[in-house]
Amino acid sequence: MAGERAAAGTAGDGQIERAAVAAAEAFRDYSRRSADERASFLCGIADGIEQLGDALLECVVGETALPAARVANERARTCMQLRMFADAVSLGDWSEERIEPADLTRQPPRPRLRSVLRPLGPVAVFGASNFPLAFSVAGGDTAAALAVGCPVIVKTHPAHPRTSELVGGAIHAAVSKCGLPPGVFSLLSDGCYEAGVALVQHPAVKAGAFTGSGQGGMALWRAAQARPDPIPFFAEMGSVNPVFLFSDAIGAGADSLATGLHTSMTLGVGQFCTQPGLIFIVDDESGRDFLQKLAALVSATPPGTMLTAPICATYRRSAGERRAIEGVRVLAEVTSPGMQAGATLFATDVQTYLSRPALAEEVFGPSSLVVLCKTEADFERCALRLPGQLTATVWTLAAIQGACADLLWQLEQKAGRLVLNGFPTGVEVNAAMMHGGPFPATTDSRFTSVGTRSLLRFVRPVAYQGEFS
Ligand code: NAP
């Protein structure tokens, strides 16, 4: 497959070279534009995306099979994100300048130090298949890099080529309207794996951002680290998003909990990196009753069309592998034809879960595994064995410092966002959001790829010592 794609690719046709050289040239100018100029560029992109009107929405629906209402929401989120980053840049509140005054009376004299955050340089962005607008050509990565003064080269995702062209056109139009150098933004289409690697390894590229599979994220991260001058490569590679349901919470509202969890599990045919794929409950009467309710909801879920045929094939294969594991049983299953995926609910006992690390791996789609624990004390043991996560959820009536304090501490070591009595899907874009987490959820747990803190991925501190007289 990679070979076939390479034959149709662009790695050798000069597209990458032209884009990278133009980005490096543009950096000299764009990085020195004022915050207000960058902010009005971001707002111009948002205006341009909105002006594409229904043609854009119809194109996205046609290419992705996502429902029209979801696509309209995603467009609104994308434009809101661009404008929010524009505001953050104008206000300057995302980065603070630090000044230590000189002290010439001290021995030895202390010089004045002023440190500022400066853009890294051209950024390579890899569009995601599951957010054709909000995590693609003009998505969060592009918006964050442009906001801080970095030119962007986007490698489009092959699942939505026409959408990418339309949005890319809106960005090019904003570049012209704002009088910016053309190399500030480039779109690479008709890609292949080799083109992605070549882009990340181009000497003019100074950082990369990616949302997608662990395999793709790690291949590109390795390429970035194998350069003579390694660069930061921020890959968000999804996670299984464990949910711990204490018996008191189940007792207080099993019906609404089952409904909420089912919605979160099957939303968007389960194609979210925050989909709750692992649920821990105690194997007692109320736990089993809850499970029956959840299984009934899963059985009644209509199948949904997945984003691409390979994603659907991977879902079927992964669900099949899970089914074949001794000690795992199917509680509810919906069969489906073609590119449609049916929801599946699996269950296992705590010993099987602890002895099979594969059960903590993501099955991308509408599938979850319930682990039946002997007591709530098992929750912490299970949490200890989790790989890094984007989110971890705890449902309990207890106070945060109460019975689950140790579990929460353990989950802090594992996840970037802890959800208390809520559901992990639905990632707000704001100043407090953390969408990231320890490896393998991402390649750098110190940063978020959503919200205004995501701008910090594409800057580095520079200190000025002393003053010109
Ligand atoms: P993907 O396969 O990771 O592809 C994303 C991008 O990475 C594409 O541009 C792809 O290149 C590139 N890429 C993939 N493997 C590569 C490699 N070995 N070397 C260089 N570049 C590589 O993601 P996808 O196509 O969207 O879906 C596949 C799976 O990814 C899903 O089944 C799911 O498990 C996971 N996924 C996770 C998330 C998440 O939120 N973290 C989102 C979507 C999908 P091409 O353009 O040449 O294809």
mmCIF file of C-alpha atoms in Angstrom, residues 7 80 95 102 106 126 133 154 180 205 214 226 253 264 303 308 315 317 348 351 364 370 396 399 404 452 461:
data_model
loop_
_atom_site.group_PDB
_atom_site.id
_atom_site.type_symbol
_atom_site.label_atom_id
_atom_site.label_comp_id
_atom_site.label_asym_id
_atom_site.label_seq_id
_atom_site.Cartn_x
_atom_site.Cartn_y
_atom_site.Cartn_z
ATOM 1 C CA ALA A 7 4.322 6.039 -6.830
ATOM 2 C CA MET A 80 -14.351 30.666 16.561
ATOM 3 C CA SER A 95 2.837 34.835 26.563
ATOM 4 C CA ALA A 102 19.920 45.481 36.100
ATOM 5 C CA ARG A 106 25.631 44.101 43.223
ATOM 6 C CA PHE A 126 -0.701 17.014 9.000
ATOM 7 C CA LEU A 133 -12.232 21.475 9.368
ATOM 8 C CA VAL A 154 -0.136 21.655 5.395
ATOM 9 C CA LEU A 180 1.605 38.868 3.341
ATOM 10 C CA VAL A 205 10.948 23.139 8.467
ATOM 11 C CA GLY A 214 0.105 5.934 16.519
ATOM 12 C CA ALA A 226 16.512 11.500 12.823
ATOM 13 C CA GLY A 253 -28.600 7.471 38.347
ATOM 14 C CA SER A 264 -20.249 9.514 24.264
ATOM 15 C CA PRO A 303 -24.818 1.488 12.218
ATOM 16 C CA THR A 308 -12.778 6.001 5.122
ATOM 17 C CA TYR A 315 -12.246 -1.121 13.133
ATOM 18 C CA ARG A 317 -10.148 -6.135 12.350
ATOM 19 C CA THR A 348 -13.962 -8.945 30.726
ATOM 20 C CA GLN A 351 -7.527 -10.599 35.881
ATOM 21 C CA PHE A 364 -11.040 3.421 16.801
ATOM 22 C CA VAL A 370 -16.167 -3.014 30.313
ATOM 23 C CA THR A 396 -18.590 9.372 42.143
ATOM 24 C CA ALA A 399 -15.706 14.759 47.446
ATOM 25 C CA CYS A 404 -11.054 8.409 45.223
ATOM 26 C CA THR A 452 -4.769 29.124 23.485
ATOM 27 C CA PRO A 461 12.221 31.796 24.685
#
